[in-house]
PDB file of C-alpha atoms in Angstrom:
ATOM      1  CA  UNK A 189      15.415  -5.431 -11.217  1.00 53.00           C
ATOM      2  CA  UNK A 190      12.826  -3.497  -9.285  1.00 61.00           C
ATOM      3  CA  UNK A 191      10.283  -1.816 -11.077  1.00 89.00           C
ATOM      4  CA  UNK A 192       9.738   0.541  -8.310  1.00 94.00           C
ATOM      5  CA  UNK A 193      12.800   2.170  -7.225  1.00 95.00           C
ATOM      6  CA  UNK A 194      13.136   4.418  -4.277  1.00 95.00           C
ATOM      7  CA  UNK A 195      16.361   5.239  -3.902  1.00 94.00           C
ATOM      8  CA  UNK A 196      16.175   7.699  -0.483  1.00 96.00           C
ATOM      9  CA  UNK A 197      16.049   5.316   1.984  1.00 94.00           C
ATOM     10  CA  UNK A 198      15.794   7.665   4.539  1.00 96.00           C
ATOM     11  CA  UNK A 199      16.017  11.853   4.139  1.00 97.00           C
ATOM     12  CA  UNK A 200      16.007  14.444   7.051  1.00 97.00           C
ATOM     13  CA  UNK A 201      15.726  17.878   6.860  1.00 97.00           C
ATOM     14  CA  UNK A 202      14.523  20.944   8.911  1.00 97.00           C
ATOM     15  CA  UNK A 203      11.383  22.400   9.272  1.00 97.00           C
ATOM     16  CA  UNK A 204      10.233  24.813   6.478  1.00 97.00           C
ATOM     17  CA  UNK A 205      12.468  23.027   4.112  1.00 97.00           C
ATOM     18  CA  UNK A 206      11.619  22.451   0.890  1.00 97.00           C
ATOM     19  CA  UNK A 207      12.296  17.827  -0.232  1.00 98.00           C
ATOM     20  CA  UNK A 208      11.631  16.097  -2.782  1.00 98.00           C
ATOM     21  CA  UNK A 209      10.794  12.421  -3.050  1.00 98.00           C
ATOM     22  CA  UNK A 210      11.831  10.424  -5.842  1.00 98.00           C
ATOM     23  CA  UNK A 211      10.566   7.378  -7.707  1.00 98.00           C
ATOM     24  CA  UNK A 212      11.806   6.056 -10.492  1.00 97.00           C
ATOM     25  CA  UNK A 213       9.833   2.899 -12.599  1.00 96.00           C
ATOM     26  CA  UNK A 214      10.201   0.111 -15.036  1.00 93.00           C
ATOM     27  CA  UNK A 215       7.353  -0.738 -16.905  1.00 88.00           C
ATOM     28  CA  UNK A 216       6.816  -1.845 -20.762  1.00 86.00           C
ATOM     29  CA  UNK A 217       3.203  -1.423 -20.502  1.00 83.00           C
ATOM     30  CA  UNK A 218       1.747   1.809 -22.515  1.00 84.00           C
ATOM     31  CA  UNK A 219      -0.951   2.307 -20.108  1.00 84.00           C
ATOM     32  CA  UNK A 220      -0.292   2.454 -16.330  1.00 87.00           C
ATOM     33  CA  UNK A 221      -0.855   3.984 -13.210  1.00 88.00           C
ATOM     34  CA  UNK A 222       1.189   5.315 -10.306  1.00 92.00           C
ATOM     35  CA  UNK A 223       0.331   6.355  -6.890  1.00 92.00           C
ATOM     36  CA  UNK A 224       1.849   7.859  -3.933  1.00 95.00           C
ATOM     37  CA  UNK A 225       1.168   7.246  -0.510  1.00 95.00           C
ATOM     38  CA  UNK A 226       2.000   8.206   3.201  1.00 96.00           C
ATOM     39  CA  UNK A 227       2.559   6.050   5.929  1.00 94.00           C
ATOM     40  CA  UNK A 228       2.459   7.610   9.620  1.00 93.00           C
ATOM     41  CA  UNK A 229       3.972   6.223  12.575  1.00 89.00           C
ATOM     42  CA  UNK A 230       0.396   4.803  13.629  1.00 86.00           C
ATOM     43  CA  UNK A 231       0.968   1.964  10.600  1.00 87.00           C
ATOM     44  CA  UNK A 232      -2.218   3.724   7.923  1.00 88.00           C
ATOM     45  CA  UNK A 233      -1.294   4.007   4.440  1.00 91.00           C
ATOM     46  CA  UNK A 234      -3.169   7.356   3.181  1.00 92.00           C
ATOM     47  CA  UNK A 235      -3.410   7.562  -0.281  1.00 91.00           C
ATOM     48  CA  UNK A 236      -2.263  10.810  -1.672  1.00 93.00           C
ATOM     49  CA  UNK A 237      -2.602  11.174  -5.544  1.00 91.00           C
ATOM     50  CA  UNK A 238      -3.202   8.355  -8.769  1.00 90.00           C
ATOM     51  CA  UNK A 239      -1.974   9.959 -11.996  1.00 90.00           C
ATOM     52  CA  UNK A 240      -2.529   7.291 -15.367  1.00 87.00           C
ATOM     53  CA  UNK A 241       0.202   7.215 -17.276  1.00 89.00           C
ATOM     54  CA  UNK A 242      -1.660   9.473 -19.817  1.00 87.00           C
ATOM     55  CA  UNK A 243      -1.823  12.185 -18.012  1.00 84.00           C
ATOM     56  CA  UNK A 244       2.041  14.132 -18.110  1.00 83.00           C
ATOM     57  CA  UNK A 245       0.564  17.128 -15.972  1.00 83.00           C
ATOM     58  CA  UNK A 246       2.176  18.146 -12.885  1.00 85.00           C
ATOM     59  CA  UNK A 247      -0.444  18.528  -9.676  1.00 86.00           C
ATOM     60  CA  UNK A 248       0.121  20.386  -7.057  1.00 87.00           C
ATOM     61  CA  UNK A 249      -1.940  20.296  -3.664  1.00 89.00           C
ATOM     62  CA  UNK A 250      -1.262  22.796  -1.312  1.00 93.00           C
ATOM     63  CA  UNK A 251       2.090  22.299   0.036  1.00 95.00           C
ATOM     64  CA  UNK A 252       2.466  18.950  -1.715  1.00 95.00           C
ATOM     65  CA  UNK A 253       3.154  18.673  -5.496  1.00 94.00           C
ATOM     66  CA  UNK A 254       4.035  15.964  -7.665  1.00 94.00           C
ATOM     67  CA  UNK A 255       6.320  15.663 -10.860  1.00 95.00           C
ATOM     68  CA  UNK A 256       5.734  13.407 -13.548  1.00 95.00           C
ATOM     69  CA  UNK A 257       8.068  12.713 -16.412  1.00 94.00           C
ATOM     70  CA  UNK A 258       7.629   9.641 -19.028  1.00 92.00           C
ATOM     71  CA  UNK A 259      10.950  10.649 -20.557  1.00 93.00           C
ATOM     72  CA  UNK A 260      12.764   9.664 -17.250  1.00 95.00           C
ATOM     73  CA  UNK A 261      10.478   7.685 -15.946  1.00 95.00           C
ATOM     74  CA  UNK A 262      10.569   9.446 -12.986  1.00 96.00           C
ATOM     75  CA  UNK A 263       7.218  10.408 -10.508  1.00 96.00           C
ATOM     76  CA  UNK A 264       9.176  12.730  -7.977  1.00 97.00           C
ATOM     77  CA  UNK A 265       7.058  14.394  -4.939  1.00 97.00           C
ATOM     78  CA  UNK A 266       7.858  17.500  -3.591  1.00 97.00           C
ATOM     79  CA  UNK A 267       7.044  19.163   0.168  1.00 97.00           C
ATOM     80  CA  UNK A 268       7.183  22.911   0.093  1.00 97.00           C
ATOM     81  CA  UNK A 269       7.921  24.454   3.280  1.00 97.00           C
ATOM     82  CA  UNK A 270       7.810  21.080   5.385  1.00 97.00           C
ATOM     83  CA  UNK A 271       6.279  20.890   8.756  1.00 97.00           C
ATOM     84  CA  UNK A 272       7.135  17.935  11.483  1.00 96.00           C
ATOM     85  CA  UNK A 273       3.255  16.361  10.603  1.00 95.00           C
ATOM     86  CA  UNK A 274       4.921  15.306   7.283  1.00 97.00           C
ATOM     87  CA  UNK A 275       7.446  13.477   9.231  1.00 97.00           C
ATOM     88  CA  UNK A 276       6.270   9.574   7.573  1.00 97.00           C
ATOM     89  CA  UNK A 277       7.532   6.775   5.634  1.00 95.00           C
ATOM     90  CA  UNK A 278       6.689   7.486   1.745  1.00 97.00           C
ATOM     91  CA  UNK A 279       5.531   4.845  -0.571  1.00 95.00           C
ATOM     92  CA  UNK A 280       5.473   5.129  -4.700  1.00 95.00           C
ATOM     93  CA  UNK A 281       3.943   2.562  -6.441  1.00 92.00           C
ATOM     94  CA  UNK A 282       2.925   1.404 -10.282  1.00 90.00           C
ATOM     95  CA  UNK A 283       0.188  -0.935 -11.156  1.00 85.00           C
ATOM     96  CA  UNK A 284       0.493  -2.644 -14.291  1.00 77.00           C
ATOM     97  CA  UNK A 285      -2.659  -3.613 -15.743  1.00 68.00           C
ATOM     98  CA  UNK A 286      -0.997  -6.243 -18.746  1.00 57.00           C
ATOM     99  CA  UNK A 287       1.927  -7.382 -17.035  1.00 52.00           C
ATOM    100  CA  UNK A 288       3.322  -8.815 -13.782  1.00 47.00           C
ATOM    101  CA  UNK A 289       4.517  -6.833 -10.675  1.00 45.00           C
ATOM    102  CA  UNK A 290       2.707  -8.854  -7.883  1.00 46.00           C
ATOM    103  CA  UNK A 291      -0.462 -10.586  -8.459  1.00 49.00           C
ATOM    104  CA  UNK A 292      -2.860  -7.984  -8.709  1.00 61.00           C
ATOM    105  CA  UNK A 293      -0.910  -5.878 -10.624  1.00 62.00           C
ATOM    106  CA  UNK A 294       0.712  -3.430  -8.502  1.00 76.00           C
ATOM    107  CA  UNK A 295       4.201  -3.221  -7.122  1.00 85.00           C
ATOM    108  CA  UNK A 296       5.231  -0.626  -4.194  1.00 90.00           C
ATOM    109  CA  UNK A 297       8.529   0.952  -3.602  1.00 92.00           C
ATOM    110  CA  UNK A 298      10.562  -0.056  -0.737  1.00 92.00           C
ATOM    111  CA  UNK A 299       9.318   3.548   0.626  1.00 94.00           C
ATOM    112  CA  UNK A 300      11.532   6.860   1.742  1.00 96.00           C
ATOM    113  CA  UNK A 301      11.194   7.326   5.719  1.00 96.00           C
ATOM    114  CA  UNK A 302      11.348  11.416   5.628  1.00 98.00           C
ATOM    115  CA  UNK A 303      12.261  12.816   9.320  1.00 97.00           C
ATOM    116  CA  UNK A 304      11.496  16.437   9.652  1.00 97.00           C
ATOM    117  CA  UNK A 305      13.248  18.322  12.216  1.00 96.00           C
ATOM    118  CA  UNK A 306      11.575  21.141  14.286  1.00 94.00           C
TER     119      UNK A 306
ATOM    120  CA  UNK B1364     -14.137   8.415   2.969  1.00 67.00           C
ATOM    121  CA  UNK B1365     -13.441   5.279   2.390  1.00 66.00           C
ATOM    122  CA  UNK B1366     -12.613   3.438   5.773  1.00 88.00           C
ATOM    123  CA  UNK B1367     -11.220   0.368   6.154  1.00 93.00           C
ATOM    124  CA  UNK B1368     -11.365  -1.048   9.875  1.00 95.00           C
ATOM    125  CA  UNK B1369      -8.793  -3.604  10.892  1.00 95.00           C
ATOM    126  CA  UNK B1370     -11.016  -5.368  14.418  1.00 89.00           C
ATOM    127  CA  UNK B1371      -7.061  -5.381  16.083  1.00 89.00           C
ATOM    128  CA  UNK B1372      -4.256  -3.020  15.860  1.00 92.00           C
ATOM    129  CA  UNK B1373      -1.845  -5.098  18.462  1.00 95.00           C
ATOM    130  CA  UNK B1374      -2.245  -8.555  19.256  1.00 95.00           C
ATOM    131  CA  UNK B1375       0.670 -11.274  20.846  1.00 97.00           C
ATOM    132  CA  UNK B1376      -0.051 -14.601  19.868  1.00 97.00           C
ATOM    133  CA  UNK B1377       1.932 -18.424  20.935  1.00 97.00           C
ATOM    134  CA  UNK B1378       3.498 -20.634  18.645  1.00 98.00           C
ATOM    135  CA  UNK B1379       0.990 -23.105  16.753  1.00 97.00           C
ATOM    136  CA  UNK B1380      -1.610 -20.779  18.137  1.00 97.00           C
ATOM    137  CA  UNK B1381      -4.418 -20.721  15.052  1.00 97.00           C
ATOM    138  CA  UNK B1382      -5.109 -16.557  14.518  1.00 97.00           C
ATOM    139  CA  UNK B1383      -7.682 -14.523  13.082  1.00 97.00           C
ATOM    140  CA  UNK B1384      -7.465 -10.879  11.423  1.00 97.00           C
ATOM    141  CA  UNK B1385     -10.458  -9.517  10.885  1.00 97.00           C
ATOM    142  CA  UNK B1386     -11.076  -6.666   8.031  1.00 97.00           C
ATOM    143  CA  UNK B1387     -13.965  -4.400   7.434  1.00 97.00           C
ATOM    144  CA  UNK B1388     -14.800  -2.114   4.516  1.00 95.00           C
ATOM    145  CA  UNK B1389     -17.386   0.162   4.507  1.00 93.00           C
ATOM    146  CA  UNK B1390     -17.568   1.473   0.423  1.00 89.00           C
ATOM    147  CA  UNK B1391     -18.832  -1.822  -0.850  1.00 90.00           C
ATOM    148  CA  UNK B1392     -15.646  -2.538  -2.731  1.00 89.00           C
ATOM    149  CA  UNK B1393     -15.596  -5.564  -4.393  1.00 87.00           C
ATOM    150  CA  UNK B1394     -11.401  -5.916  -4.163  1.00 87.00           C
ATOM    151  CA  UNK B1395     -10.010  -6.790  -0.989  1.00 91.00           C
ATOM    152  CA  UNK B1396      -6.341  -7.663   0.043  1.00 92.00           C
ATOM    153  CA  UNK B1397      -4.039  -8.465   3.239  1.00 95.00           C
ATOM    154  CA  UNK B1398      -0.626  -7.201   2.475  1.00 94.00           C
ATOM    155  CA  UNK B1399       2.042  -7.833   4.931  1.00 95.00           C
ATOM    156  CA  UNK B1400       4.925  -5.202   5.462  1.00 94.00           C
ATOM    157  CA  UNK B1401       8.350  -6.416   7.007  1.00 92.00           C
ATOM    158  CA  UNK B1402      11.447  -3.740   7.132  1.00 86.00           C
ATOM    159  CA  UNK B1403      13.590  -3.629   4.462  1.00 81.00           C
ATOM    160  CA  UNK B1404      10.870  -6.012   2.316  1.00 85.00           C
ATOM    161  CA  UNK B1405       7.990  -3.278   2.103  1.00 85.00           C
ATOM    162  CA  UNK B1406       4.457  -4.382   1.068  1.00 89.00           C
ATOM    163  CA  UNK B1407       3.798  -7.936  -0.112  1.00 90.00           C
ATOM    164  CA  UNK B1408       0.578  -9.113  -0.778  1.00 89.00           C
ATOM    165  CA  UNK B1409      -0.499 -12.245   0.463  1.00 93.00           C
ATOM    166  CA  UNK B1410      -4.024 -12.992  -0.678  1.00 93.00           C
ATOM    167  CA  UNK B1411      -6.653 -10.675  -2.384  1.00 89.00           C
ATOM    168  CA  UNK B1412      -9.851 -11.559  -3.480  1.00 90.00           C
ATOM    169  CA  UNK B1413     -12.111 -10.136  -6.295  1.00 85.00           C
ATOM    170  CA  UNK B1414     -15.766 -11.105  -4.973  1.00 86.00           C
ATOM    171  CA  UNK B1415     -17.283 -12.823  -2.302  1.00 91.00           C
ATOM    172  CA  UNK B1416     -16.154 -16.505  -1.858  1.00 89.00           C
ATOM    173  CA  UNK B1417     -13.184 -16.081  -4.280  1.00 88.00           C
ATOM    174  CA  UNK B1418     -10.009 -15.585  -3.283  1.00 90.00           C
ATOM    175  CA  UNK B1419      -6.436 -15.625  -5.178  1.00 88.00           C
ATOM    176  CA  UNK B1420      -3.267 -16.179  -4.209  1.00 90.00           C
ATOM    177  CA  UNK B1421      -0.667 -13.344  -4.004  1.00 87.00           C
ATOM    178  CA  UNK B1422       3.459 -13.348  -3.790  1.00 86.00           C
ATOM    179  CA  UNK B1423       3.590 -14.934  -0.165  1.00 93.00           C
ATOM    180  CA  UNK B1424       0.460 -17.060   0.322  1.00 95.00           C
ATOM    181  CA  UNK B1425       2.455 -19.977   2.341  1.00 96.00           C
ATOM    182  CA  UNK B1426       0.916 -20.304   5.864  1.00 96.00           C
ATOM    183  CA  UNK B1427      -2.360 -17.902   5.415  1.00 98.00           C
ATOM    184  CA  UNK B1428      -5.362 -18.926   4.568  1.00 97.00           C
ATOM    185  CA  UNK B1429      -8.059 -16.331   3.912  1.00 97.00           C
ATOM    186  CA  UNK B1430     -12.113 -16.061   3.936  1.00 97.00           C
ATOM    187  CA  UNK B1431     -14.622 -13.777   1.962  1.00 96.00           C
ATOM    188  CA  UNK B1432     -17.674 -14.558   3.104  1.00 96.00           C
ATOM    189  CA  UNK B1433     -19.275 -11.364   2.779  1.00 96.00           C
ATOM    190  CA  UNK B1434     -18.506  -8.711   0.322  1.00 95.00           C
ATOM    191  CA  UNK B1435     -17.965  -6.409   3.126  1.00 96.00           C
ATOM    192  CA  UNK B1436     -15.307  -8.390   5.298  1.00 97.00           C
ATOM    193  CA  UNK B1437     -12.381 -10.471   4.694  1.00 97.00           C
ATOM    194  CA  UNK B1438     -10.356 -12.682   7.241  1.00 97.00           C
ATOM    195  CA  UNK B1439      -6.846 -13.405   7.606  1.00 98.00           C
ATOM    196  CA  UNK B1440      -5.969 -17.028   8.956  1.00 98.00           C
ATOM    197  CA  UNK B1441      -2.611 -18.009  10.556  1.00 97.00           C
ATOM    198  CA  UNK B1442      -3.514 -21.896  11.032  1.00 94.00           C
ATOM    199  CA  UNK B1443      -0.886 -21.869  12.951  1.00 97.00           C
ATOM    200  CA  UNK B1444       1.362 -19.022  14.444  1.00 97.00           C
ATOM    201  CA  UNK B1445       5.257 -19.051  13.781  1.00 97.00           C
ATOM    202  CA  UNK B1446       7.506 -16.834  14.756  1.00 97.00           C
ATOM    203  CA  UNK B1447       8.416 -15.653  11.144  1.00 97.00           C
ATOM    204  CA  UNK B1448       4.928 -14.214  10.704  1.00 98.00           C
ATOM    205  CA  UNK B1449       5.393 -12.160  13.818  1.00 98.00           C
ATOM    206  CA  UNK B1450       4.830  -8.443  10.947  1.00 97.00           C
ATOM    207  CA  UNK B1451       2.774  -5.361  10.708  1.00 96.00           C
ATOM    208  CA  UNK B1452      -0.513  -6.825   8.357  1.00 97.00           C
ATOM    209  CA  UNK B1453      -2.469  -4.476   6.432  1.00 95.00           C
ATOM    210  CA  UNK B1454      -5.648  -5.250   4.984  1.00 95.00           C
ATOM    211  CA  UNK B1455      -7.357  -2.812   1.745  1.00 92.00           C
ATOM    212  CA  UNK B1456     -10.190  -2.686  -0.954  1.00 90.00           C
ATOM    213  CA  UNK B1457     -10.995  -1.080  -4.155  1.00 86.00           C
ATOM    214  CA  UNK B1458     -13.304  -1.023  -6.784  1.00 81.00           C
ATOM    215  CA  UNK B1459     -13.713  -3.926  -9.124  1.00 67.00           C
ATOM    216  CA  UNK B1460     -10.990  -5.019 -11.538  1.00 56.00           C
ATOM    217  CA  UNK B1461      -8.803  -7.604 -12.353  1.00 51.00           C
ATOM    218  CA  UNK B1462      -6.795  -6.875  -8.880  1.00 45.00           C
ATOM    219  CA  UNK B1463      -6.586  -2.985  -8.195  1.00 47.00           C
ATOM    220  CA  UNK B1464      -3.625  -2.760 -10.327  1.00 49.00           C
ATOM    221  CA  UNK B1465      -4.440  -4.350 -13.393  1.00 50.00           C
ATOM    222  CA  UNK B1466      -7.820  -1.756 -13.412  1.00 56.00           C
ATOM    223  CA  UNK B1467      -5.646   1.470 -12.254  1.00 63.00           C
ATOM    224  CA  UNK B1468      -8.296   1.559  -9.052  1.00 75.00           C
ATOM    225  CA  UNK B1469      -6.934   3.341  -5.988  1.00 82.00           C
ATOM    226  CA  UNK B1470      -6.322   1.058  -3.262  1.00 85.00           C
ATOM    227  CA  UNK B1471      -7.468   2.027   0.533  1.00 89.00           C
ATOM    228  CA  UNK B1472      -5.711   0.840   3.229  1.00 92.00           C
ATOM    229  CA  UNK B1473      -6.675   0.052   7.212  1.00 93.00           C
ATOM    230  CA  UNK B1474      -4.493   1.193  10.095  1.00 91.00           C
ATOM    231  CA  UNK B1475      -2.807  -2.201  10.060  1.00 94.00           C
ATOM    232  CA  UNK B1476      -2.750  -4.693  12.988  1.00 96.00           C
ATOM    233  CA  UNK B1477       1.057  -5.473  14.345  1.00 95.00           C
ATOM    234  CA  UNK B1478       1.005  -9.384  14.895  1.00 97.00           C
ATOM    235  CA  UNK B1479       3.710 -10.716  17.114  1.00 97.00           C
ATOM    236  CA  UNK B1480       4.448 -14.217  17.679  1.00 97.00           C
ATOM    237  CA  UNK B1481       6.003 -15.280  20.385  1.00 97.00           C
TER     238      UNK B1481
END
């Protein structure tokens, strides 16, 4: 089973729409981490925000905000009032510092390709 | 800002041709790691290594080889090209840690070099 799940493969919407990513994880440990990051068309992965698994608070950074919930499992991202520069393949991932998931600990999502629409 | 400098971001390499990706980090990490990314496969890691002259293998390690000679930079080797390894390759640090997952560390990525082999 993936421990990372991504379910959107791919999600296009207009301009000035409001999406939401979602990411759902499988982990046993107590203490973990999870990250989001964006991948442009030019190939960089920019990180975006690290939240440890202590730390339930939502963040929100200017148009972008994330939503994390232990009870689901769930680290969902949301883009308020998109623009066509957020047009990029999305990556979640958990890093597990007691237990598998790749050998130094971290596993990635299979990623969400957003398209926005002008 | 971290940056993390990949020497080629295209490069079209023969068959049994022996290759060389070259990685730079500027932050004095002490983690770095060459990931490759296929469609529909995401990110696997094929080597990382936690210090200079040590090196680990990751999930796909078959047919790399890898070099840490300075804490700074860390080589990719294709001893010899096949087709299959024709991928986008990303290279990344971060701070020290068992891995960058097992220590929660935020991972920084380079631009990525796309490697075809023809």
């Amino acid at each position: 089973a993936q421990k990372v799940t991504q379910a959107q493969t791919e999600i296009s919407v207009v301009e000035k729409e409001d999406v939401t990513l979602d990411c759902v994880y499988e982990t046993r440990d107590t203490t973990y981490y999870l990250f989001w990051y964006k991948q442009p068309p030019s190939g960089e992965l920019v990180f975006l925000i690290r939240r440890n698994s202590f730390d339930e608070q939502n963040e929100i950074s200017g148009r972008y905000s994330w939503n994390f919930q232990k009870s689901t499992s769930s680290f969902n991202f949301t883009i308020t009032a998109s623009q066509v520069v957020d047009s990029a393949v999305y990556f979640c991932a958990l890093s597990e510092p007691n237990s598998g998931g790749g050998a130094d600990g971290l596993t990635f999502g299979k990623g969400t390709h957003l398209i926005i629409q002008p | 800002d971290v940056k993390v400098t990949q020497s080629s971001r295209y490069l079209v390499k023969r068959t049994g041709e022996k290759v060389f990706l070259e990685c730079v980090q500027d932050m004095d990490h002490e983690n770095m790691f060459w990931y490759r990314q296929d469609p529909g496969l995401g990110l696997r890691l094929i080597y990382f290594s936690y210090d200079v002259k040590m090196k680990e293998k990751g999930d796909i390690p078959e047919g790399y080889s890898v070099s840490r000679e300075k804490k700074e930079r860390f080589s990719l080797i294709l001893e010899s090209a096949s087709t299959n390894q024709t991928s986008m390759y990303l290279c990344a640090s971060s701070l020290i840690g068992r891995g960058a997952g097992a220590s929660g560390n935020t991972i920084y990525f380079g631009e990525g070099s796309w490697l075809t082999v023809v």
